[in-house]
């Protein structure tokens, strides 16, 4: 993946920023984070078995871009944390990496860690078994987005899930909730809106979760991570229907 993945994602986010003015601010923030993540990925690519400490030099640039491009409260938090000692950041990253802290998705702790751990996770998690589980077979985190694509050898579209942390993709049945395993089609509503015909909301009436989907057969140029983040009206719609999101994106949505 790698070099082209970052470039493609940045270009796509820039394209969406022009297409969707209502999402311009979060997409600009996303581009700034993605640019930093590309630097992290490039810096660590040549390192054998990189340790979490290798992320510490990127904390200051992260705080600086959050102050510049982040939403108000997060930017203030970045200013407050400027003097934090390295040991505090090391402890925060370690706790997030091992999953010891959690349940505060969307908080500043979560965002700062997620921004740095995503490119790290891409490099250090090993390929796992392609199990049909709702959690990532590489790192165990929940999926960020559902990706539909044509597969020449089969007659329908194939669904893969894309991990919210390490970016791995794995095959998953079309009509199963990744959060709770519900399989009854009547309990798994699908929604889409006219403005974004290649995207949809996949909900579950059992556990109340939803995940957005990107259909690459309808929009081959889509980057699932960028498109997922930019399609804000779908999040508003899903929330109005009473669903909550399975995993948040870098805009905290
Ligand atoms: Zn993963
Ligand atoms: Zn469910």
JSON list of C-alpha atoms and ligand atoms in Angstrom, two decimals:
[
{"chain": "A", "resi": 1, "resn": "UNK", "atom": "CA", "xyz": [0.00, 0.00, 0.00]},
{"chain": "A", "resi": 2, "resn": "UNK", "atom": "CA", "xyz": [1.60, 2.69, 1.43]},
{"chain": "A", "resi": 3, "resn": "UNK", "atom": "CA", "xyz": [3.06, 5.63, -0.40]},
{"chain": "A", "resi": 4, "resn": "UNK", "atom": "CA", "xyz": [0.25, 5.67, -2.94]},
{"chain": "A", "resi": 5, "resn": "UNK", "atom": "CA", "xyz": [-2.33, 5.07, -0.24]},
{"chain": "A", "resi": 6, "resn": "UNK", "atom": "CA", "xyz": [-1.44, 8.31, 1.55]},
{"chain": "A", "resi": 7, "resn": "UNK", "atom": "CA", "xyz": [-1.26, 10.32, -1.64]},
{"chain": "A", "resi": 8, "resn": "UNK", "atom": "CA", "xyz": [-4.56, 8.98, -2.91]},
{"chain": "A", "resi": 9, "resn": "UNK", "atom": "CA", "xyz": [-6.24, 9.67, 0.43]},
{"chain": "A", "resi": 10, "resn": "UNK", "atom": "CA", "xyz": [-4.96, 13.25, 0.55]},
{"chain": "A", "resi": 11, "resn": "UNK", "atom": "CA", "xyz": [-6.07, 13.95, -3.03]},
{"chain": "A", "resi": 12, "resn": "UNK", "atom": "CA", "xyz": [-9.47, 12.46, -2.41]},
{"chain": "A", "resi": 13, "resn": "UNK", "atom": "CA", "xyz": [-9.97, 14.49, 0.78]},
{"chain": "A", "resi": 14, "resn": "UNK", "atom": "CA", "xyz": [-9.05, 17.65, -1.12]},
{"chain": "A", "resi": 15, "resn": "UNK", "atom": "CA", "xyz": [-11.52, 16.75, -3.85]},
{"chain": "A", "resi": 16, "resn": "UNK", "atom": "CA", "xyz": [-14.29, 16.11, -1.29]},
{"chain": "A", "resi": 17, "resn": "UNK", "atom": "CA", "xyz": [-13.52, 19.38, 0.46]},
{"chain": "A", "resi": 18, "resn": "UNK", "atom": "CA", "xyz": [-14.48, 21.23, -2.73]},
{"chain": "A", "resi": 19, "resn": "UNK", "atom": "CA", "xyz": [-17.46, 18.95, -3.33]},
{"chain": "A", "resi": 20, "resn": "UNK", "atom": "CA", "xyz": [-18.88, 19.12, 0.21]},
{"chain": "A", "resi": 21, "resn": "UNK", "atom": "CA", "xyz": [-18.45, 22.62, 1.68]},
{"chain": "A", "resi": 22, "resn": "UNK", "atom": "CA", "xyz": [-20.33, 21.59, 4.83]},
{"chain": "A", "resi": 23, "resn": "UNK", "atom": "CA", "xyz": [-17.53, 19.14, 5.63]},
{"chain": "A", "resi": 24, "resn": "UNK", "atom": "CA", "xyz": [-14.65, 21.42, 4.62]},
{"chain": "A", "resi": 25, "resn": "UNK", "atom": "CA", "xyz": [-13.36, 22.06, 8.15]},
{"chain": "A", "resi": 26, "resn": "UNK", "atom": "CA", "xyz": [-13.22, 18.40, 9.31]},
{"chain": "A", "resi": 27, "resn": "UNK", "atom": "CA", "xyz": [-11.76, 17.36, 5.95]},
{"chain": "A", "resi": 28, "resn": "UNK", "atom": "CA", "xyz": [-9.04, 20.01, 6.20]},
{"chain": "A", "resi": 29, "resn": "UNK", "atom": "CA", "xyz": [-8.23, 18.77, 9.71]},
{"chain": "A", "resi": 30, "resn": "UNK", "atom": "CA", "xyz": [-8.22, 15.19, 8.40]},
{"chain": "A", "resi": 31, "resn": "UNK", "atom": "CA", "xyz": [-5.76, 16.16, 5.65]},
{"chain": "A", "resi": 32, "resn": "UNK", "atom": "CA", "xyz": [-3.43, 17.75, 8.16]},
{"chain": "A", "resi": 33, "resn": "UNK", "atom": "CA", "xyz": [-3.51, 14.61, 10.33]},
{"chain": "A", "resi": 34, "resn": "UNK", "atom": "CA", "xyz": [-3.10, 12.34, 7.31]},
{"chain": "A", "resi": 35, "resn": "UNK", "atom": "CA", "xyz": [-0.05, 14.32, 6.18]},
{"chain": "A", "resi": 36, "resn": "UNK", "atom": "CA", "xyz": [1.52, 13.81, 9.60]},
{"chain": "A", "resi": 37, "resn": "UNK", "atom": "CA", "xyz": [0.56, 10.13, 9.59]},
{"chain": "A", "resi": 38, "resn": "UNK", "atom": "CA", "xyz": [2.32, 9.73, 6.26]},
{"chain": "A", "resi": 39, "resn": "UNK", "atom": "CA", "xyz": [5.48, 11.21, 7.81]},
{"chain": "A", "resi": 40, "resn": "UNK", "atom": "CA", "xyz": [5.20, 8.82, 10.78]},
{"chain": "A", "resi": 41, "resn": "UNK", "atom": "CA", "xyz": [4.73, 5.89, 8.45]},
{"chain": "A", "resi": 42, "resn": "UNK", "atom": "CA", "xyz": [7.69, 6.86, 6.29]},
{"chain": "A", "resi": 43, "resn": "UNK", "atom": "CA", "xyz": [9.95, 7.47, 9.28]},
{"chain": "A", "resi": 44, "resn": "UNK", "atom": "CA", "xyz": [9.13, 4.14, 10.89]},
{"chain": "A", "resi": 45, "resn": "UNK", "atom": "CA", "xyz": [9.06, 2.05, 7.72]},
{"chain": "A", "resi": 46, "resn": "UNK", "atom": "CA", "xyz": [12.79, 1.50, 7.73]},
{"chain": "A", "resi": 47, "resn": "UNK", "atom": "CA", "xyz": [12.98, 0.63, 11.43]},
{"chain": "A", "resi": 48, "resn": "UNK", "atom": "CA", "xyz": [13.04, -3.01, 12.47]},
{"chain": "A", "resi": 49, "resn": "UNK", "atom": "CA", "xyz": [10.39, -3.65, 15.14]},
{"chain": "A", "resi": 50, "resn": "UNK", "atom": "CA", "xyz": [9.71, 0.02, 15.96]},
{"chain": "A", "resi": 51, "resn": "UNK", "atom": "CA", "xyz": [8.81, 0.80, 19.55]},
{"chain": "A", "resi": 52, "resn": "UNK", "atom": "CA", "xyz": [6.08, 3.18, 20.69]},
{"chain": "A", "resi": 53, "resn": "UNK", "atom": "CA", "xyz": [8.78, 5.63, 21.79]},
{"chain": "A", "resi": 54, "resn": "UNK", "atom": "CA", "xyz": [9.51, 6.20, 18.10]},
{"chain": "A", "resi": 55, "resn": "UNK", "atom": "CA", "xyz": [6.24, 8.15, 18.00]},
{"chain": "A", "resi": 56, "resn": "UNK", "atom": "CA", "xyz": [7.29, 10.72, 20.60]},
{"chain": "A", "resi": 57, "resn": "UNK", "atom": "CA", "xyz": [9.07, 13.09, 18.16]},
{"chain": "A", "resi": 58, "resn": "UNK", "atom": "CA", "xyz": [5.74, 13.46, 16.36]},
{"chain": "A", "resi": 59, "resn": "UNK", "atom": "CA", "xyz": [3.82, 14.68, 19.39]},
{"chain": "A", "resi": 60, "resn": "UNK", "atom": "CA", "xyz": [4.89, 18.33, 18.99]},
{"chain": "A", "resi": 61, "resn": "UNK", "atom": "CA", "xyz": [3.97, 18.47, 15.28]},
{"chain": "A", "resi": 62, "resn": "UNK", "atom": "CA", "xyz": [0.63, 16.84, 16.13]},
{"chain": "A", "resi": 63, "resn": "UNK", "atom": "CA", "xyz": [-0.15, 19.43, 18.82]},
{"chain": "A", "resi": 64, "resn": "UNK", "atom": "CA", "xyz": [0.83, 22.17, 16.44]},
{"chain": "A", "resi": 65, "resn": "UNK", "atom": "CA", "xyz": [-1.47, 20.99, 13.66]},
{"chain": "A", "resi": 66, "resn": "UNK", "atom": "CA", "xyz": [-4.35, 20.46, 16.10]},
{"chain": "A", "resi": 67, "resn": "UNK", "atom": "CA", "xyz": [-3.90, 24.04, 17.34]},
{"chain": "A", "resi": 68, "resn": "UNK", "atom": "CA", "xyz": [-3.93, 25.25, 13.77]},
{"chain": "A", "resi": 69, "resn": "UNK", "atom": "CA", "xyz": [-6.65, 23.11, 12.17]},
{"chain": "A", "resi": 70, "resn": "UNK", "atom": "CA", "xyz": [-8.55, 21.35, 14.94]},
{"chain": "A", "resi": 71, "resn": "UNK", "atom": "CA", "xyz": [-11.98, 22.22, 16.29]},
{"chain": "A", "resi": 72, "resn": "UNK", "atom": "CA", "xyz": [-11.96, 24.85, 19.08]},
{"chain": "A", "resi": 73, "resn": "UNK", "atom": "CA", "xyz": [-12.04, 22.75, 22.27]},
{"chain": "A", "resi": 74, "resn": "UNK", "atom": "CA", "xyz": [-9.50, 20.28, 20.89]},
{"chain": "A", "resi": 75, "resn": "UNK", "atom": "CA", "xyz": [-7.21, 23.12, 19.82]},
{"chain": "A", "resi": 76, "resn": "UNK", "atom": "CA", "xyz": [-7.39, 24.55, 23.36]},
{"chain": "A", "resi": 77, "resn": "UNK", "atom": "CA", "xyz": [-6.56, 21.15, 24.78]},
{"chain": "A", "resi": 78, "resn": "UNK", "atom": "CA", "xyz": [-3.53, 20.94, 22.47]},
{"chain": "A", "resi": 79, "resn": "UNK", "atom": "CA", "xyz": [-2.33, 24.28, 23.80]},
{"chain": "A", "resi": 80, "resn": "UNK", "atom": "CA", "xyz": [-2.78, 23.08, 27.40]},
{"chain": "A", "resi": 81, "resn": "UNK", "atom": "CA", "xyz": [-0.71, 19.99, 26.67]},
{"chain": "A", "resi": 82, "resn": "UNK", "atom": "CA", "xyz": [2.27, 21.72, 25.14]},
{"chain": "A", "resi": 83, "resn": "UNK", "atom": "CA", "xyz": [4.33, 21.35, 28.28]},
{"chain": "A", "resi": 84, "resn": "UNK", "atom": "CA", "xyz": [3.50, 17.72, 28.92]},
{"chain": "A", "resi": 85, "resn": "UNK", "atom": "CA", "xyz": [6.61, 15.65, 29.62]},
{"chain": "A", "resi": 86, "resn": "UNK", "atom": "CA", "xyz": [7.50, 12.88, 27.20]},
{"chain": "A", "resi": 87, "resn": "UNK", "atom": "CA", "xyz": [6.87, 10.29, 29.90]},
{"chain": "A", "resi": 88, "resn": "UNK", "atom": "CA", "xyz": [3.21, 11.34, 30.08]},
{"chain": "A", "resi": 89, "resn": "UNK", "atom": "CA", "xyz": [2.81, 10.89, 26.33]},
{"chain": "A", "resi": 90, "resn": "UNK", "atom": "CA", "xyz": [4.62, 7.55, 26.44]},
{"chain": "A", "resi": 91, "resn": "UNK", "atom": "CA", "xyz": [2.25, 6.38, 29.16]},
{"chain": "A", "resi": 92, "resn": "UNK", "atom": "CA", "xyz": [-0.80, 7.57, 27.25]},
{"chain": "A", "resi": 93, "resn": "UNK", "atom": "CA", "xyz": [0.26, 5.86, 24.03]},
{"chain": "A", "resi": 94, "resn": "UNK", "atom": "CA", "xyz": [1.15, 2.63, 25.85]},
{"chain": "A", "resi": 95, "resn": "UNK", "atom": "CA", "xyz": [-2.21, 2.53, 27.62]},
{"chain": "A", "resi": 96, "resn": "UNK", "atom": "CA", "xyz": [-4.07, 3.04, 24.35]},
{"chain": "A", "resi": 97, "resn": "UNK", "atom": "CA", "xyz": [-1.97, 0.53, 22.50]},
{"chain": "A", "resi": 98, "resn": "UNK", "atom": "CA", "xyz": [-2.63, -2.24, 24.99]},
{"chain": "A", "resi": 99, "resn": "UNK", "atom": "CA", "xyz": [-6.27, -1.25, 25.19]},
{"chain": "A", "resi": 100, "resn": "UNK", "atom": "CA", "xyz": [-5.95, -0.60, 28.92]},
{"chain": "A", "resi": 101, "resn": "UNK", "atom": "CA", "xyz": [-7.81, 2.67, 28.61]},
{"chain": "A", "resi": 102, "resn": "UNK", "atom": "CA", "xyz": [-10.89, 3.09, 26.57]},
{"chain": "A", "resi": 103, "resn": "UNK", "atom": "CA", "xyz": [-14.52, 4.04, 26.61]},
{"chain": "A", "resi": 104, "resn": "UNK", "atom": "CA", "xyz": [-13.76, 7.67, 25.95]},
{"chain": "A", "resi": 105, "resn": "UNK", "atom": "CA", "xyz": [-13.79, 7.53, 22.17]},
{"chain": "A", "resi": 106, "resn": "UNK", "atom": "CA", "xyz": [-13.81, 11.05, 20.79]},
{"chain": "A", "resi": 107, "resn": "UNK", "atom": "CA", "xyz": [-11.98, 12.53, 23.79]},
{"chain": "A", "resi": 108, "resn": "UNK", "atom": "CA", "xyz": [-8.69, 14.44, 23.32]},
{"chain": "A", "resi": 109, "resn": "UNK", "atom": "CA", "xyz": [-6.74, 11.48, 24.77]},
{"chain": "A", "resi": 110, "resn": "UNK", "atom": "CA", "xyz": [-8.35, 9.24, 22.20]},
{"chain": "A", "resi": 111, "resn": "UNK", "atom": "CA", "xyz": [-7.80, 11.59, 19.26]},
{"chain": "A", "resi": 112, "resn": "UNK", "atom": "CA", "xyz": [-4.13, 12.31, 20.02]},
{"chain": "A", "resi": 113, "resn": "UNK", "atom": "CA", "xyz": [-3.39, 8.61, 20.46]},
{"chain": "A", "resi": 114, "resn": "UNK", "atom": "CA", "xyz": [-5.43, 7.47, 17.50]},
{"chain": "A", "resi": 115, "resn": "UNK", "atom": "CA", "xyz": [-3.66, 9.93, 15.18]},
{"chain": "A", "resi": 116, "resn": "UNK", "atom": "CA", "xyz": [-0.24, 8.52, 16.11]},
{"chain": "A", "resi": 117, "resn": "UNK", "atom": "CA", "xyz": [-1.14, 4.87, 16.64]},
{"chain": "A", "resi": 118, "resn": "UNK", "atom": "CA", "xyz": [-2.88, 4.38, 13.29]},
{"chain": "A", "resi": 119, "resn": "UNK", "atom": "CA", "xyz": [0.25, 4.57, 11.12]},
{"chain": "A", "resi": 120, "resn": "UNK", "atom": "CA", "xyz": [2.20, 2.66, 13.80]},
{"chain": "A", "resi": 121, "resn": "UNK", "atom": "CA", "xyz": [-0.41, -0.13, 13.82]},
{"chain": "A", "resi": 122, "resn": "UNK", "atom": "CA", "xyz": [-0.19, -0.41, 10.03]},
{"chain": "A", "resi": 123, "resn": "UNK", "atom": "CA", "xyz": [3.47, -1.30, 10.36]},
{"chain": "A", "resi": 124, "resn": "UNK", "atom": "CA", "xyz": [3.62, -3.55, 13.32]},
{"chain": "A", "resi": 125, "resn": "UNK", "atom": "CA", "xyz": [0.49, -5.70, 13.35]},
{"chain": "A", "resi": 126, "resn": "UNK", "atom": "CA", "xyz": [0.86, -9.06, 11.68]},
{"chain": "A", "resi": 127, "resn": "UNK", "atom": "CA", "xyz": [-1.57, -10.51, 9.20]},
{"chain": "A", "resi": 128, "resn": "UNK", "atom": "CA", "xyz": [-4.10, -12.58, 11.13]},
{"chain": "A", "resi": 129, "resn": "UNK", "atom": "CA", "xyz": [-6.47, -15.29, 10.08]},
{"chain": "A", "resi": 130, "resn": "UNK", "atom": "CA", "xyz": [-9.29, -14.08, 7.83]},
{"chain": "A", "resi": 131, "resn": "UNK", "atom": "CA", "xyz": [-11.96, -14.91, 10.35]},
{"chain": "A", "resi": 132, "resn": "UNK", "atom": "CA", "xyz": [-15.50, -13.71, 9.82]},
{"chain": "A", "resi": 133, "resn": "UNK", "atom": "CA", "xyz": [-15.50, -11.70, 13.00]},
{"chain": "A", "resi": 134, "resn": "UNK", "atom": "CA", "xyz": [-16.73, -8.16, 13.49]},
{"chain": "A", "resi": 135, "resn": "UNK", "atom": "CA", "xyz": [-13.37, -7.18, 15.02]},
{"chain": "A", "resi": 136, "resn": "UNK", "atom": "CA", "xyz": [-10.15, -6.72, 13.09]},
{"chain": "A", "resi": 137, "resn": "UNK", "atom": "CA", "xyz": [-8.28, -10.02, 12.68]},
{"chain": "A", "resi": 138, "resn": "UNK", "atom": "CA", "xyz": [-4.98, -8.12, 12.95]},
{"chain": "A", "resi": 139, "resn": "UNK", "atom": "CA", "xyz": [-5.42, -5.81, 15.92]},
{"chain": "A", "resi": 140, "resn": "UNK", "atom": "CA", "xyz": [-8.83, -6.62, 17.41]},
{"chain": "A", "resi": 141, "resn": "UNK", "atom": "CA", "xyz": [-10.31, -3.12, 17.05]},
{"chain": "A", "resi": 142, "resn": "UNK", "atom": "CA", "xyz": [-13.78, -2.46, 15.58]},
{"chain": "A", "resi": 143, "resn": "UNK", "atom": "CA", "xyz": [-14.23, -1.51, 11.93]},
{"chain": "A", "resi": 144, "resn": "UNK", "atom": "CA", "xyz": [-14.47, 2.12, 10.80]},
{"chain": "A", "resi": 145, "resn": "UNK", "atom": "CA", "xyz": [-16.25, 1.61, 7.52]},
{"chain": "A", "resi": 146, "resn": "UNK", "atom": "CA", "xyz": [-17.83, -1.08, 5.39]},
{"chain": "A", "resi": 147, "resn": "UNK", "atom": "CA", "xyz": [-16.53, -1.32, 1.82]},
{"chain": "A", "resi": 148, "resn": "UNK", "atom": "CA", "xyz": [-18.52, -2.83, -1.03]},
{"chain": "A", "resi": 149, "resn": "UNK", "atom": "CA", "xyz": [-16.85, -3.85, -4.25]},
{"chain": "A", "resi": 150, "resn": "UNK", "atom": "CA", "xyz": [-17.49, -5.95, -7.31]},
{"chain": "A", "resi": 151, "resn": "UNK", "atom": "CA", "xyz": [-15.70, -9.24, -7.50]},
{"chain": "A", "resi": 152, "resn": "UNK", "atom": "CA", "xyz": [-15.40, -10.72, -10.93]},
{"chain": "A", "resi": 153, "resn": "UNK", "atom": "CA", "xyz": [-15.67, -14.32, -9.82]},
{"chain": "A", "resi": 154, "resn": "UNK", "atom": "CA", "xyz": [-18.88, -13.86, -7.86]},
{"chain": "A", "resi": 155, "resn": "UNK", "atom": "CA", "xyz": [-22.26, -12.52, -8.81]},
{"chain": "A", "resi": 156, "resn": "UNK", "atom": "CA", "xyz": [-22.75, -9.98, -6.09]},
{"chain": "A", "resi": 157, "resn": "UNK", "atom": "CA", "xyz": [-20.84, -7.25, -4.36]},
{"chain": "A", "resi": 158, "resn": "UNK", "atom": "CA", "xyz": [-18.36, -8.30, -1.72]},
{"chain": "A", "resi": 159, "resn": "UNK", "atom": "CA", "xyz": [-18.32, -6.59, 1.64]},
{"chain": "A", "resi": 160, "resn": "UNK", "atom": "CA", "xyz": [-15.10, -5.98, 3.51]},
{"chain": "A", "resi": 161, "resn": "UNK", "atom": "CA", "xyz": [-14.65, -4.12, 6.77]},
{"chain": "A", "resi": 162, "resn": "UNK", "atom": "CA", "xyz": [-11.82, -1.62, 7.23]},
{"chain": "A", "resi": 163, "resn": "UNK", "atom": "CA", "xyz": [-10.20, -1.44, 10.67]},
{"chain": "A", "resi": 164, "resn": "UNK", "atom": "CA", "xyz": [-10.49, 1.78, 12.68]},
{"chain": "A", "resi": 165, "resn": "UNK", "atom": "CA", "xyz": [-6.91, 1.44, 13.93]},
{"chain": "A", "resi": 166, "resn": "UNK", "atom": "CA", "xyz": [-4.56, -0.49, 11.64]},
{"chain": "A", "resi": 167, "resn": "UNK", "atom": "CA", "xyz": [-6.43, -0.03, 8.37]},
{"chain": "A", "resi": 168, "resn": "UNK", "atom": "CA", "xyz": [-6.56, -3.75, 7.57]},
{"chain": "A", "resi": 169, "resn": "UNK", "atom": "CA", "xyz": [-9.51, -4.96, 5.50]},
{"chain": "A", "resi": 170, "resn": "UNK", "atom": "CA", "xyz": [-11.22, -8.32, 5.89]},
{"chain": "A", "resi": 171, "resn": "UNK", "atom": "CA", "xyz": [-14.13, -10.05, 4.22]},
{"chain": "A", "resi": 172, "resn": "UNK", "atom": "CA", "xyz": [-17.40, -10.06, 6.15]},
{"chain": "A", "resi": 173, "resn": "UNK", "atom": "CA", "xyz": [-20.87, -11.34, 5.22]},
{"chain": "A", "resi": 174, "resn": "UNK", "atom": "CA", "xyz": [-23.19, -8.71, 3.75]},
{"chain": "A", "resi": 175, "resn": "UNK", "atom": "CA", "xyz": [-26.13, -9.32, 6.09]},
{"chain": "A", "resi": 176, "resn": "UNK", "atom": "CA", "xyz": [-24.52, -9.57, 9.52]},
{"chain": "A", "resi": 177, "resn": "UNK", "atom": "CA", "xyz": [-24.08, -6.82, 12.11]},
{"chain": "A", "resi": 178, "resn": "UNK", "atom": "CA", "xyz": [-20.34, -6.49, 12.84]},
{"chain": "A", "resi": 179, "resn": "UNK", "atom": "CA", "xyz": [-21.07, -5.35, 16.40]},
{"chain": "A", "resi": 180, "resn": "UNK", "atom": "CA", "xyz": [-23.45, -8.03, 17.67]},
{"chain": "A", "resi": 181, "resn": "UNK", "atom": "CA", "xyz": [-23.68, -10.68, 14.96]},
{"chain": "A", "resi": 182, "resn": "UNK", "atom": "CA", "xyz": [-27.39, -10.12, 14.24]},
{"chain": "A", "resi": 183, "resn": "UNK", "atom": "CA", "xyz": [-28.29, -11.86, 10.96]},
{"chain": "A", "resi": 184, "resn": "UNK", "atom": "CA", "xyz": [-31.99, -11.23, 10.40]},
{"chain": "A", "resi": 185, "resn": "UNK", "atom": "CA", "xyz": [-32.31, -8.91, 7.39]},
{"chain": "A", "resi": 186, "resn": "UNK", "atom": "CA", "xyz": [-35.42, -7.32, 8.90]},
{"chain": "A", "resi": 187, "resn": "UNK", "atom": "CA", "xyz": [-33.34, -6.15, 11.87]},
{"chain": "A", "resi": 188, "resn": "UNK", "atom": "CA", "xyz": [-30.57, -4.68, 9.70]},
{"chain": "A", "resi": 189, "resn": "UNK", "atom": "CA", "xyz": [-31.92, -1.54, 8.00]},
{"chain": "A", "resi": 190, "resn": "UNK", "atom": "CA", "xyz": [-29.92, 0.07, 5.19]},
{"chain": "A", "resi": 191, "resn": "UNK", "atom": "CA", "xyz": [-30.26, 3.78, 4.43]},
{"chain": "A", "resi": 192, "resn": "UNK", "atom": "CA", "xyz": [-28.86, 6.03, 1.75]},
{"chain": "A", "resi": 193, "resn": "UNK", "atom": "CA", "xyz": [-29.40, 9.62, 0.70]},
{"chain": "A", "resi": 194, "resn": "UNK", "atom": "CA", "xyz": [-29.58, 11.06, -2.79]},
{"chain": "A", "resi": 195, "resn": "UNK", "atom": "CA", "xyz": [-26.65, 13.44, -2.39]},
{"chain": "A", "resi": 196, "resn": "UNK", "atom": "CA", "xyz": [-24.11, 10.66, -1.81]},
{"chain": "A", "resi": 197, "resn": "UNK", "atom": "CA", "xyz": [-25.36, 7.73, -3.88]},
{"chain": "A", "resi": 198, "resn": "UNK", "atom": "CA", "xyz": [-22.22, 5.61, -3.39]},
{"chain": "A", "resi": 199, "resn": "UNK", "atom": "CA", "xyz": [-22.53, 5.70, 0.39]},
{"chain": "A", "resi": 200, "resn": "UNK", "atom": "CA", "xyz": [-24.97, 4.32, 2.89]},
{"chain": "A", "resi": 201, "resn": "UNK", "atom": "CA", "xyz": [-25.70, 3.64, 6.54]},
{"chain": "A", "resi": 202, "resn": "UNK", "atom": "CA", "xyz": [-25.82, 0.04, 7.73]},
{"chain": "A", "resi": 203, "resn": "UNK", "atom": "CA", "xyz": [-27.74, -0.08, 11.00]},
{"chain": "A", "resi": 204, "resn": "UNK", "atom": "CA", "xyz": [-28.70, -2.78, 13.48]},
{"chain": "A", "resi": 205, "resn": "UNK", "atom": "CA", "xyz": [-31.92, -2.61, 15.45]},
{"chain": "A", "resi": 206, "resn": "UNK", "atom": "CA", "xyz": [-30.65, -5.08, 18.01]},
{"chain": "A", "resi": 207, "resn": "UNK", "atom": "CA", "xyz": [-27.56, -3.34, 19.33]},
{"chain": "A", "resi": 208, "resn": "UNK", "atom": "CA", "xyz": [-28.32, 0.13, 17.93]},
{"chain": "A", "resi": 209, "resn": "UNK", "atom": "CA", "xyz": [-24.96, 0.43, 16.14]},
{"chain": "A", "resi": 210, "resn": "UNK", "atom": "CA", "xyz": [-24.36, 1.77, 12.67]},
{"chain": "A", "resi": 211, "resn": "UNK", "atom": "CA", "xyz": [-21.47, 1.84, 10.28]},
{"chain": "A", "resi": 212, "resn": "UNK", "atom": "CA", "xyz": [-21.21, 3.77, 7.02]},
{"chain": "A", "resi": 213, "resn": "UNK", "atom": "CA", "xyz": [-20.61, 1.95, 3.78]},
{"chain": "A", "resi": 214, "resn": "UNK", "atom": "CA", "xyz": [-18.72, 3.01, 0.65]},
{"chain": "A", "resi": 215, "resn": "UNK", "atom": "CA", "xyz": [-19.62, 1.28, -2.60]},
{"chain": "A", "resi": 216, "resn": "UNK", "atom": "CA", "xyz": [-16.52, 1.25, -4.81]},
{"chain": "A", "resi": 217, "resn": "UNK", "atom": "CA", "xyz": [-18.47, -0.23, -7.71]},
{"chain": "A", "resi": 218, "resn": "UNK", "atom": "CA", "xyz": [-20.39, 3.06, -7.86]},
{"chain": "A", "resi": 219, "resn": "UNK", "atom": "CA", "xyz": [-17.50, 5.39, -7.08]},
{"chain": "A", "resi": 220, "resn": "UNK", "atom": "CA", "xyz": [-14.15, 3.77, -7.95]},
{"chain": "A", "resi": 221, "resn": "UNK", "atom": "CA", "xyz": [-12.24, 6.92, -6.97]},
{"chain": "A", "resi": 222, "resn": "UNK", "atom": "CA", "xyz": [-13.53, 6.87, -3.41]},
{"chain": "A", "resi": 223, "resn": "UNK", "atom": "CA", "xyz": [-11.09, 6.48, -0.53]},
{"chain": "A", "resi": 224, "resn": "UNK", "atom": "CA", "xyz": [-13.19, 4.74, 2.13]},
{"chain": "A", "resi": 225, "resn": "UNK", "atom": "CA", "xyz": [-11.52, 6.57, 5.04]},
{"chain": "A", "resi": 226, "resn": "UNK", "atom": "CA", "xyz": [-11.78, 10.06, 3.48]},
{"chain": "A", "resi": 227, "resn": "UNK", "atom": "CA", "xyz": [-15.28, 9.54, 2.12]},
{"chain": "A", "resi": 228, "resn": "UNK", "atom": "CA", "xyz": [-16.47, 8.12, 5.41]},
{"chain": "A", "resi": 229, "resn": "UNK", "atom": "CA", "xyz": [-15.23, 11.18, 7.25]},
{"chain": "A", "resi": 230, "resn": "UNK", "atom": "CA", "xyz": [-16.63, 13.68, 4.78]},
{"chain": "A", "resi": 231, "resn": "UNK", "atom": "CA", "xyz": [-20.16, 12.32, 4.44]},
{"chain": "A", "resi": 232, "resn": "UNK", "atom": "CA", "xyz": [-21.47, 14.12, 7.52]},
{"chain": "A", "resi": 233, "resn": "UNK", "atom": "CA", "xyz": [-25.17, 14.15, 6.50]},
{"chain": "A", "resi": 234, "resn": "UNK", "atom": "CA", "xyz": [-25.24, 10.37, 6.90]},
{"chain": "A", "resi": 235, "resn": "UNK", "atom": "CA", "xyz": [-24.06, 10.65, 10.51]},
{"chain": "A", "resi": 236, "resn": "UNK", "atom": "CA", "xyz": [-26.74, 13.24, 11.20]},
{"chain": "A", "resi": 237, "resn": "UNK", "atom": "CA", "xyz": [-29.32, 10.99, 9.61]},
{"chain": "A", "resi": 238, "resn": "UNK", "atom": "CA", "xyz": [-28.20, 7.89, 11.53]},
{"chain": "A", "resi": 239, "resn": "UNK", "atom": "CA", "xyz": [-28.26, 9.80, 14.83]},
{"chain": "A", "resi": 240, "resn": "UNK", "atom": "CA", "xyz": [-31.80, 11.01, 14.05]},
{"chain": "A", "resi": 241, "resn": "UNK", "atom": "CA", "xyz": [-32.80, 7.37, 13.63]},
{"chain": "A", "resi": 242, "resn": "UNK", "atom": "CA", "xyz": [-31.40, 6.65, 17.10]},
{"chain": "A", "resi": 243, "resn": "UNK", "atom": "CA", "xyz": [-28.26, 4.75, 16.05]},
{"chain": "A", "resi": 244, "resn": "UNK", "atom": "CA", "xyz": [-24.79, 5.22, 17.53]},
{"chain": "A", "resi": 245, "resn": "UNK", "atom": "CA", "xyz": [-21.58, 4.69, 15.63]},
{"chain": "A", "resi": 246, "resn": "UNK", "atom": "CA", "xyz": [-19.52, 1.55, 15.97]},
{"chain": "A", "resi": 247, "resn": "UNK", "atom": "CA", "xyz": [-16.15, 3.37, 15.75]},
{"chain": "A", "resi": 248, "resn": "UNK", "atom": "CA", "xyz": [-15.43, 7.08, 15.48]},
{"chain": "A", "resi": 249, "resn": "UNK", "atom": "CA", "xyz": [-13.32, 8.68, 12.73]},
{"chain": "A", "resi": 250, "resn": "UNK", "atom": "CA", "xyz": [-10.55, 11.23, 13.22]},
{"chain": "A", "resi": 251, "resn": "UNK", "atom": "CA", "xyz": [-13.07, 14.07, 13.26]},
{"chain": "A", "resi": 252, "resn": "UNK", "atom": "CA", "xyz": [-14.56, 12.46, 16.37]},
{"chain": "A", "resi": 253, "resn": "UNK", "atom": "CA", "xyz": [-17.77, 11.70, 14.50]},
{"chain": "B", "resi": 1, "resn": "LIG", "atom": "ZN1", "xyz": [-6.83, -3.55, 12.89]},
{"chain": "B", "resi": 2, "resn": "LIG", "atom": "ZN1", "xyz": [-25.96, -5.27, 16.07]}
]
